[in-house]
Coordinates of C-alpha atoms and ligand atoms in Angstrom, one line a residue:
X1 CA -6.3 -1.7 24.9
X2 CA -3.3 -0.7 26.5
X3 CA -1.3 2.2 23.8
X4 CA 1.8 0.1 22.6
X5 CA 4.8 1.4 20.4
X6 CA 4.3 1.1 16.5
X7 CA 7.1 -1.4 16.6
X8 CA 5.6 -3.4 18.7
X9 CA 2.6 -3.5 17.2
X10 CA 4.3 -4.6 13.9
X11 CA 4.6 -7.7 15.4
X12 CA 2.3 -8.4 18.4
X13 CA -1.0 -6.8 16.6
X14 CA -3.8 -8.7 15.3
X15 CA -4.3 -12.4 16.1
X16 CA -4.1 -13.2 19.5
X17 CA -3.4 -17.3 20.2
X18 CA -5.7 -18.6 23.3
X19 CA -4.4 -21.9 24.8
X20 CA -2.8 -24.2 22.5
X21 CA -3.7 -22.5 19.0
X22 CA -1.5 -21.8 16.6
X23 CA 1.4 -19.2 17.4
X24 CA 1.6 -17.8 13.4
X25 CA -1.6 -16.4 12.1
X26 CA -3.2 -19.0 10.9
X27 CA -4.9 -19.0 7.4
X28 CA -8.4 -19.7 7.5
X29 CA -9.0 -20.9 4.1
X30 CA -12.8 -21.3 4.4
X31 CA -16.0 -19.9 2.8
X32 CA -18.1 -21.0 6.0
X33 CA -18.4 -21.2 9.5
X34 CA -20.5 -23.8 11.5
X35 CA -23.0 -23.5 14.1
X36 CA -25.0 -25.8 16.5
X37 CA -28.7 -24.3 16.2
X38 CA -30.7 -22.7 13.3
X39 CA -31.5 -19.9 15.9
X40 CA -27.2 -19.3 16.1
X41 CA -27.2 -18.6 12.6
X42 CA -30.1 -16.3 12.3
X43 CA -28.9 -14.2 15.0
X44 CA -25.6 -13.3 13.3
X45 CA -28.1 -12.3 10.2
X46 CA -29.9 -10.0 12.9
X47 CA -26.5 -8.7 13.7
X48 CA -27.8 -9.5 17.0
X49 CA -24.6 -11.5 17.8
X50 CA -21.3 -11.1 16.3
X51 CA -19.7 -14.1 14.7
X52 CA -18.2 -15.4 11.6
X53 CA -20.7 -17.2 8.9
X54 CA -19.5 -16.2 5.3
X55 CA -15.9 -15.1 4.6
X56 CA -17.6 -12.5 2.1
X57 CA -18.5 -10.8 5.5
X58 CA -15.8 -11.6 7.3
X59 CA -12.9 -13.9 8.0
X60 CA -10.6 -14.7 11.3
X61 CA -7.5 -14.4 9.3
X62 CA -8.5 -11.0 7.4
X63 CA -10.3 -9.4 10.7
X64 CA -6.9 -10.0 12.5
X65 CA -4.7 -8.2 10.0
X66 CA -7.2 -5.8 10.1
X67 CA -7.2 -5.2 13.6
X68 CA -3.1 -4.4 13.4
X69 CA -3.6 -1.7 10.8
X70 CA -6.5 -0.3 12.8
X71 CA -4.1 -0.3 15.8
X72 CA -1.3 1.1 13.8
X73 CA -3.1 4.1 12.7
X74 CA -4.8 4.4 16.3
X75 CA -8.4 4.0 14.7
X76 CA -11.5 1.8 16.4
X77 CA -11.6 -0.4 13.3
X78 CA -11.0 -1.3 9.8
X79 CA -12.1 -3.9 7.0
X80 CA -9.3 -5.2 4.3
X81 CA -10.8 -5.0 0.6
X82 CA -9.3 -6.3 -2.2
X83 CA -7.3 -3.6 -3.7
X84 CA -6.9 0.1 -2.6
X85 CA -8.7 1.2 -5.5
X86 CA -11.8 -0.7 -3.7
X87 CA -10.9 0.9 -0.2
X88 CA -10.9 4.6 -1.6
X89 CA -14.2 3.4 -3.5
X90 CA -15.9 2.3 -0.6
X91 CA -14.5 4.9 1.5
X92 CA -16.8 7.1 -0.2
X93 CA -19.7 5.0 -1.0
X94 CA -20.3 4.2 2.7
X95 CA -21.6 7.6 2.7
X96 CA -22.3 8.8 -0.9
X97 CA -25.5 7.7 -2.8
X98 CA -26.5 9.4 -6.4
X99 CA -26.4 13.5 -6.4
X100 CA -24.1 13.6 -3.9
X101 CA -20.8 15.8 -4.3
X102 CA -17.1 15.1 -2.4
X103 CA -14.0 17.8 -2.6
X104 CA -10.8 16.2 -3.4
X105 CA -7.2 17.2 -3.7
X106 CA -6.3 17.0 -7.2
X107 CA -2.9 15.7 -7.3
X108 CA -3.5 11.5 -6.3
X109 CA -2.9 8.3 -8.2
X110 CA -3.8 7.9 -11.0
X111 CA -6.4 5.4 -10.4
X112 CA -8.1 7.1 -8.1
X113 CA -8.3 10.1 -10.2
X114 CA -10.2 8.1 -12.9
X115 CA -12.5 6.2 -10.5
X116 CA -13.4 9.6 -8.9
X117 CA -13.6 11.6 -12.1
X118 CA -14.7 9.3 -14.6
X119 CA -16.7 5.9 -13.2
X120 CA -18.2 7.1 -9.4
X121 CA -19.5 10.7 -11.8
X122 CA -21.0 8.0 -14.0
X123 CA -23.0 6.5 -11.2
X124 CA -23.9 10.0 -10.4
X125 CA -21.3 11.0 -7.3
X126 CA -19.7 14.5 -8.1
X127 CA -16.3 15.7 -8.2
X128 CA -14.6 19.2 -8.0
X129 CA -11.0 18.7 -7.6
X130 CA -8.8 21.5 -5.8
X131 CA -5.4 22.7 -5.2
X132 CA -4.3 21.6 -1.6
X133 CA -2.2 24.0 -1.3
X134 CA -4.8 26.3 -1.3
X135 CA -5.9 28.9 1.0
X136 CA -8.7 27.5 3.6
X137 CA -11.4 29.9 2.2
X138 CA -10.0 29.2 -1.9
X139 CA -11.0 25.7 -0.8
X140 CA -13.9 26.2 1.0
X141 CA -15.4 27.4 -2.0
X142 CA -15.8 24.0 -3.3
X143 CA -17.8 23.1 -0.4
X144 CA -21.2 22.9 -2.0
X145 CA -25.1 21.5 0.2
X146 CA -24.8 18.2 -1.0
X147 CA -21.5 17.7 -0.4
X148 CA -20.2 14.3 2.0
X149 CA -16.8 14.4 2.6
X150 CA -13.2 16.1 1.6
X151 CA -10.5 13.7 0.1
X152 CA -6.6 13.9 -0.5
X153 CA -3.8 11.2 0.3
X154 CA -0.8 12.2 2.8
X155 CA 1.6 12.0 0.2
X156 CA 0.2 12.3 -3.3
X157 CA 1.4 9.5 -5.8
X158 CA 3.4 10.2 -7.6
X159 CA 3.6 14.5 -7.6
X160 CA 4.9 14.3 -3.4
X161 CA 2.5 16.7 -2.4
X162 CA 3.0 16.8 1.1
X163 CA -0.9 17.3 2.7
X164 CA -1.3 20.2 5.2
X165 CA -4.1 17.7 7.2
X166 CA -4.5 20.1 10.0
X167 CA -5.5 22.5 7.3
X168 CA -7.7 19.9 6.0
X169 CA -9.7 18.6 8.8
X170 CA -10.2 21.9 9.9
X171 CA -12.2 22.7 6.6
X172 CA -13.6 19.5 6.4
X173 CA -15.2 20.0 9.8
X174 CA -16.3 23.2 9.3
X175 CA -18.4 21.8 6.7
X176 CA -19.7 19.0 8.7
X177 CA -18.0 16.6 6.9
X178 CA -15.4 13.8 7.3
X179 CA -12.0 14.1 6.1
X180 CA -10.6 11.0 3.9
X181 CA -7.3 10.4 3.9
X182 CA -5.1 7.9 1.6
X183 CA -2.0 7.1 3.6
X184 CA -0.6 4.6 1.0
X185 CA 3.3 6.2 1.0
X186 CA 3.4 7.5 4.6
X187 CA 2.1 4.2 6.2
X188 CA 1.3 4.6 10.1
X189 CA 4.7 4.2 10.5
X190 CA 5.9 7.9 9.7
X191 CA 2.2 9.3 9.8
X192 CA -0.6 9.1 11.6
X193 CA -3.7 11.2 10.3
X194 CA -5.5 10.6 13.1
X195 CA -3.8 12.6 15.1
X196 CA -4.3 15.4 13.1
X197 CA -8.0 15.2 13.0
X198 CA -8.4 12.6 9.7
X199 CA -11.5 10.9 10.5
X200 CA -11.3 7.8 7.6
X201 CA -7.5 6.5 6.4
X202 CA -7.7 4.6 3.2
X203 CA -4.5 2.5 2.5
X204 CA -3.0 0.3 -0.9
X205 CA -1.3 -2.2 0.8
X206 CA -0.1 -2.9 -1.9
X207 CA 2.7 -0.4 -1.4
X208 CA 4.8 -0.4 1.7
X209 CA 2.8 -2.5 3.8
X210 CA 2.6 -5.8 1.9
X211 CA 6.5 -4.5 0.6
X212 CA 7.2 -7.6 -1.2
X213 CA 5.2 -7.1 -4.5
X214 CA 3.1 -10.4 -4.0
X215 CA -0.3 -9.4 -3.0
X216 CA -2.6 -6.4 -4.5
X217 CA -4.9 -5.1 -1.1
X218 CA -6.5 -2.4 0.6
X219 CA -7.8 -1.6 3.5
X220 CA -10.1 1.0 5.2
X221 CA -9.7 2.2 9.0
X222 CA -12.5 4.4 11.0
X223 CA -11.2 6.9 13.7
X224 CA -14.1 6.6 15.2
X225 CA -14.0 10.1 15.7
X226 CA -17.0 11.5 13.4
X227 CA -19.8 12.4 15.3
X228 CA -22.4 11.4 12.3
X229 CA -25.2 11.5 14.6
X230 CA -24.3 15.6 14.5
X231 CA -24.8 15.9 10.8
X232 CA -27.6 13.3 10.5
X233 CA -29.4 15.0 7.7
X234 CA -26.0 14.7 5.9
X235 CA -25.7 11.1 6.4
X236 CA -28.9 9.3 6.0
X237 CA -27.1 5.9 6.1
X238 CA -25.7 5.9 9.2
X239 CA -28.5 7.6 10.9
X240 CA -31.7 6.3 9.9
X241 CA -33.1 2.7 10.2
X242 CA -31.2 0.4 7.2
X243 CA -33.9 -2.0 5.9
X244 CA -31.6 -4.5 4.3
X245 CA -31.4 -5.7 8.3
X246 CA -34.7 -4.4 10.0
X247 CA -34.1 -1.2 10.3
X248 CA -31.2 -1.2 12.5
X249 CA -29.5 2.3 13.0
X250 CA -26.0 2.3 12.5
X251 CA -24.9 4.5 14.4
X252 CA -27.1 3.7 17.3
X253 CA -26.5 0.2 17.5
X254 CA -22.4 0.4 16.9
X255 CA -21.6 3.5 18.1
X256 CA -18.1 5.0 17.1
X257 CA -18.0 1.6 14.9
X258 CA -21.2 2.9 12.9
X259 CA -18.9 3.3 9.8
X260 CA -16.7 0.4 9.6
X261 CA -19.6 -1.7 10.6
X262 CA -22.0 -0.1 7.8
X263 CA -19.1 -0.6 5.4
X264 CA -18.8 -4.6 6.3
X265 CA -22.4 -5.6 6.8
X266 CA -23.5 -3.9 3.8
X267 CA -20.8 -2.7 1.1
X268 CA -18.7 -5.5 1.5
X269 CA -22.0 -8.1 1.8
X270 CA -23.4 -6.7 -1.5
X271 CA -20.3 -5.6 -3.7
X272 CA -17.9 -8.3 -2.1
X273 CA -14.6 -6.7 -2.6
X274 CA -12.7 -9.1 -0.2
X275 CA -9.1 -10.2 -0.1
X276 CA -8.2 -13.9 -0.1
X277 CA -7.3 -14.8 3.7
X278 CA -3.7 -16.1 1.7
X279 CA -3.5 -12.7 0.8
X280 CA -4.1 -11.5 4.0
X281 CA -1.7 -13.6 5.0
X282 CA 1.1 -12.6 3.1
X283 CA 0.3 -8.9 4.0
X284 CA 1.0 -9.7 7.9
X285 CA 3.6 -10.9 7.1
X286 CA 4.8 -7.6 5.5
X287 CA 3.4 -5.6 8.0
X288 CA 5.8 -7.5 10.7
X289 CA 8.9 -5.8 9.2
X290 CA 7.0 -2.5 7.9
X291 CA 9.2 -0.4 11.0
X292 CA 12.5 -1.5 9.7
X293 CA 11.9 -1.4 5.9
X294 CA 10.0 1.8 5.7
X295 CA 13.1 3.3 8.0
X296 CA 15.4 1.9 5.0
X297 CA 13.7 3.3 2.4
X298 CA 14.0 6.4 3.7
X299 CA 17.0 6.8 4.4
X300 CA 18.1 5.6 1.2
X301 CA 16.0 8.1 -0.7
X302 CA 17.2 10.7 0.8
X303 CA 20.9 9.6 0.0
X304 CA 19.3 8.7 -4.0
X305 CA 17.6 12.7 -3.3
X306 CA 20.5 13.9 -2.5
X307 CA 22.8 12.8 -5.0
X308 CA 20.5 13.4 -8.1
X309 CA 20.2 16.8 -6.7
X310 CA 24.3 17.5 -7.1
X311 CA 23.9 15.9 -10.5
X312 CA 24.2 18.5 -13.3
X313 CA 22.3 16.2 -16.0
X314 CA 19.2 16.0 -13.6
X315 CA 16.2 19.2 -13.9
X316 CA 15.0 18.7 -11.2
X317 CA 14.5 16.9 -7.7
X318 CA 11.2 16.9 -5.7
X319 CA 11.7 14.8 -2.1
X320 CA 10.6 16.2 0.7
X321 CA 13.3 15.5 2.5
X322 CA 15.5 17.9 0.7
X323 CA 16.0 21.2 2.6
X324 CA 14.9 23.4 -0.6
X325 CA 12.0 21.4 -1.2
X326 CA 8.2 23.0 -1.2
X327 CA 7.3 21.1 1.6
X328 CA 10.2 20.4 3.7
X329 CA 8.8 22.3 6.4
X330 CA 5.2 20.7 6.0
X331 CA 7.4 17.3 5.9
X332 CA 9.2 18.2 9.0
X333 CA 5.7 18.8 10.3
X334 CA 3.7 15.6 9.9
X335 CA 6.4 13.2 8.8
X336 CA 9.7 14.0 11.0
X337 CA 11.0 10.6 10.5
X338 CA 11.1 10.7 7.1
X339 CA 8.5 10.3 4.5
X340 CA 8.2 7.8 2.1
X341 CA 11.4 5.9 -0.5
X342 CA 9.8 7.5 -3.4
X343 CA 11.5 10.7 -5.2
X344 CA 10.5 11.8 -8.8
X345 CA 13.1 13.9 -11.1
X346 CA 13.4 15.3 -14.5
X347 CA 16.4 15.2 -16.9
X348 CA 17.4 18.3 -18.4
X349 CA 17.2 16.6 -21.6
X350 CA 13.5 16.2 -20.9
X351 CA 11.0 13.9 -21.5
X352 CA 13.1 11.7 -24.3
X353 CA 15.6 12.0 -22.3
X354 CA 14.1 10.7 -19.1
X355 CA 12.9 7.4 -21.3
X356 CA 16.5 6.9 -22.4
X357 CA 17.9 7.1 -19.1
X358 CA 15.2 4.5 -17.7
X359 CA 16.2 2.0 -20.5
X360 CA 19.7 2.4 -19.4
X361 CA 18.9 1.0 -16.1
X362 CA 20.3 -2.6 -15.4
X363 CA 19.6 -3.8 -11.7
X364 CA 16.5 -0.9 -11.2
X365 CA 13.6 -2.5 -13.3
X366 CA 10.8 -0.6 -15.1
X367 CA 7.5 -2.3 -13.3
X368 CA 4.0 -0.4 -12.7
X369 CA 4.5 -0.5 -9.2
X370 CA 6.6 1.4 -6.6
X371 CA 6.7 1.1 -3.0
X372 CA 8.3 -2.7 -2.5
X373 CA 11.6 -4.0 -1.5
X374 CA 13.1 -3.7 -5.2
X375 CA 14.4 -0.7 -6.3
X376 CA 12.1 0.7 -9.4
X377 CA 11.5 3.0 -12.1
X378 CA 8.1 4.7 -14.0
X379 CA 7.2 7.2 -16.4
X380 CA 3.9 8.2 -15.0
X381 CA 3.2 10.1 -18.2
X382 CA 3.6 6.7 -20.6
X383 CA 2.6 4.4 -17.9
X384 CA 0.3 5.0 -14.7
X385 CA -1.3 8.7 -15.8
X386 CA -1.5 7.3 -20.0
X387 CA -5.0 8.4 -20.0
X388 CA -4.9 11.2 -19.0
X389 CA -5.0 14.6 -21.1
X390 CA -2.1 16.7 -21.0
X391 CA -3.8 19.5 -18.7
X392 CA -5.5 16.5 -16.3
X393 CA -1.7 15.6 -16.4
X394 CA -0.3 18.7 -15.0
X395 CA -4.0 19.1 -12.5
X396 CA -2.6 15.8 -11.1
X397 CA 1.0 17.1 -10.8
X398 CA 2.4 15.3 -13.7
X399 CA 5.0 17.0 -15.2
X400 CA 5.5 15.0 -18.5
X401 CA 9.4 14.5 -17.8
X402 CA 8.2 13.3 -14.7
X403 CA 10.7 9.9 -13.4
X404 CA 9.1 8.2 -10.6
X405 CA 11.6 6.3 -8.4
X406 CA 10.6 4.0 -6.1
X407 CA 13.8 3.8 -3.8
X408 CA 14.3 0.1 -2.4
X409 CA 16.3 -1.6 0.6
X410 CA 18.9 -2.6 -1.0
X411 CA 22.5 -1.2 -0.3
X412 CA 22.1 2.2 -1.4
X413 CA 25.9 2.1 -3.3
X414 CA 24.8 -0.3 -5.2
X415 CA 21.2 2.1 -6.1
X416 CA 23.3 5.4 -6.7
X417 CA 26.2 3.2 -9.2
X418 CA 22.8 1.5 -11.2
X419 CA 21.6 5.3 -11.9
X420 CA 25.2 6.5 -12.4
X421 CA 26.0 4.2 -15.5
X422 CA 22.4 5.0 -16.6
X423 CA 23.4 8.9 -16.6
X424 CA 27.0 8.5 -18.1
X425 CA 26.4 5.9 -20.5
Ligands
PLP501 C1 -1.6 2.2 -5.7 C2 -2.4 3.2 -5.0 C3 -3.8 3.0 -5.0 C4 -4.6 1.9 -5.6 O1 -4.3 0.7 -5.0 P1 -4.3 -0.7 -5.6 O2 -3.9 -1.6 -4.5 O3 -3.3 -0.7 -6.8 O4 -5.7 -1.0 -6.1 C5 -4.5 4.0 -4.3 N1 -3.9 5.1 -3.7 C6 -2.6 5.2 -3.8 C7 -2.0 6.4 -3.1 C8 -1.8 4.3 -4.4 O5 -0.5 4.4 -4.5

């Protein structure tokens, strides 16, 4: 396919109307497909032709969206799941089984943190969690035998760790193993891990990408760049003969598609994670404008960033896009358009404060969920990281006066006056 401009791709990506069909995606609100022969059918069991049969496989309206994220973050494919907390699961089941071990960055969402730490260690994956900022060898360190993969996410939710991934796939690699990246709050749009040598991208679209707050997703994308066949002994599941369909190899049948194909034909078939194709459908339809919102959300944090920063009642600021900030430079690095709408602060009154100032708020509305249109607020400590111990709080870069606000598209006067009267009042 010929390399078009993200913009472009916004709109043009995915579904691709022959003669006469319908312009819009259209929803294919079906469980089955027909065919003519018995023989038609059993082949597409066989994966000895590729068709649609079962939508808990795959469906022409989720496969199209699909395709536009894969050619958004420049990968060979990608299969939408449910939520993101199935993408990151499967991510890492498509080539974990029991006593394996994966490294991961230690400040990410919440969610994540638990499925990792608390229900994958319960079906006997292990976890050591590091520091990515981190010296290569500190982290290398981790690195154990049965070790599969290294995970962090671009920009962590919510602690804005901004992810050396050079650094990253550099160790990753040296260890024969893939690097995992969740690009939830960059999106494509301002990052592409790709190319920086990311091998899997994990996305909530949820967040940015759906940017409406009407449809929980996820979805998984394969660079097609991990040569598994290299590492076979690592990855057993890609490389030797899969009797669930005849003991077809992976990655000799598909190639640089062994992943995403594994993860569709057999995760998805027997765990069945899938989104509705309505969902689907409301996500390309956020994904058409994803260019021109995530552009406004940035540049309206980084007005909200810098005006809480010349506040005297506010701590602290950490955006990335402020020139004091820890990682501005990284920032500058992998994300010079900007990185994401959300910023998180402190009050110097602290952590009562911080509550008292969020119940002050009139238009900017306390709701679990950042990374949408609307302007919102969270205390990550009483809401998204509540189960977490005070030290797993500060592991995951939680400090507990910690705001997180999720800077929308509206007019940013209106934003900086809402938090004003919150402050003064
Ligand atoms: C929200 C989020 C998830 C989980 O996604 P859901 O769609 O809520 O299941 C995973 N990773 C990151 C970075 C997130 O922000």
């Amino acid at each position: 396919m010929e390399k078009r401009n993200l913009e472009t791709i916004c709109i043009q990506g995915g579904w691709k109307p022959k003669k006469g069909e319908p312009r819009v995606l259209p929803i294919y609100q079906s469980t089955t497909f027909k065919y003519d022969t018995s023989d038609q059918m059993g082949r597409l069991f066989d994966l000895e032709d590729s068709g649609y049969f079962y939508t808990r496989l795959q469906n022409p309206t989720n496969d199209a969206v699909a395709s536009k994220i894969a050619e958004l973050e420049g990968g060979v494919g990608a299969m939408l799941t449910s939520s993101g907390q199935a993408a990151n699961f499967y991510a890492i089941l498509n080539i974990c089984k029991e006593g394996d071990h994966i490294v991961s960055s230690a400040p990410i969402y919440g969610g994540t943190f638990n499925l990792f730490a608390v229900t994958m260690k319960k079906m006997g994956i292990d976890f050591t969690f590091i520091d990515p900022d981190a010296s290569e060898e500190e982290i290398s360190k981790a690195f154990k035998p049965n070790t599969k993969g290294l995970f962090a996410e671009t920009l962590s939710n919510p602690s804005l760790v901004v992810l050396d991934i050079e650094k990253f796939a550099k160790i990753a690699h040296s260890h024969g193993v893939p690097l995992i990246i969740d690009n939830t709050f960059a999106t494509p749009i301002n990052c592409r891990p790709f190319e920086w040598g990311a091998d899997i991208v994990t996305h909530s679209t949820t967040k940015y990408m759906d940017g409406h707050a009407m449809a929980v997703g996820g979805c998984i994308v394969d660079s097609g760049n991990f040569d598994w066949d290299a590492h076979a002994d690592k990855f057993p599941g890609l490389t030797t003969p899969d009797a669930s369909y005849h003991g077809i190899i992976y990655t000799q049948k598909f190639g640089k598609g062994a992943y995403i194909t594994k993860a569709t034909v057999q995760l998805m078939r027997d765990l069945g994670s899938i989104p509705s194709p309505q969902n689907a459908f409301l996500l390309n339809v956020g994904l058409e404008t994803l260019h021109l919102r995530v552009q406004r959300h940035c540049e309206n944090a980084q007005k909200v960033a810098e005006y809480l920063a010349a506040n005297d009642k506010i701590a602290w600021v950490n955006y990335s896009g402020l020139k004091d900030n820890k990682y501005y430079e990284l920032a500058q690095k992998y994300m010079p358009n900007g990185s994401c709408g959300v910023i998180s602060f402190g009050l110097k009154g602290g952590r009562d404060a911080s509550i008292e100032f969020m119940d002050k708020l009139k238009m900017i509305a306390i709701v679990t969920h950042v990374a949408d249109a609307r302007t919102s607020v969270l205390h990550p400590a009483s809401h998204t990281h509540r189960q977490l111990t005070e030290e797993q709080l500060i592991e995951a870069g939680v400090q507990p006066d910690l705001i997180r606000l999720s800077v929308g598209i509206e007019n940013v006067n209106d934003i900086i006056a809402d938090i004003e009267q919150a402050l003064n009042n």
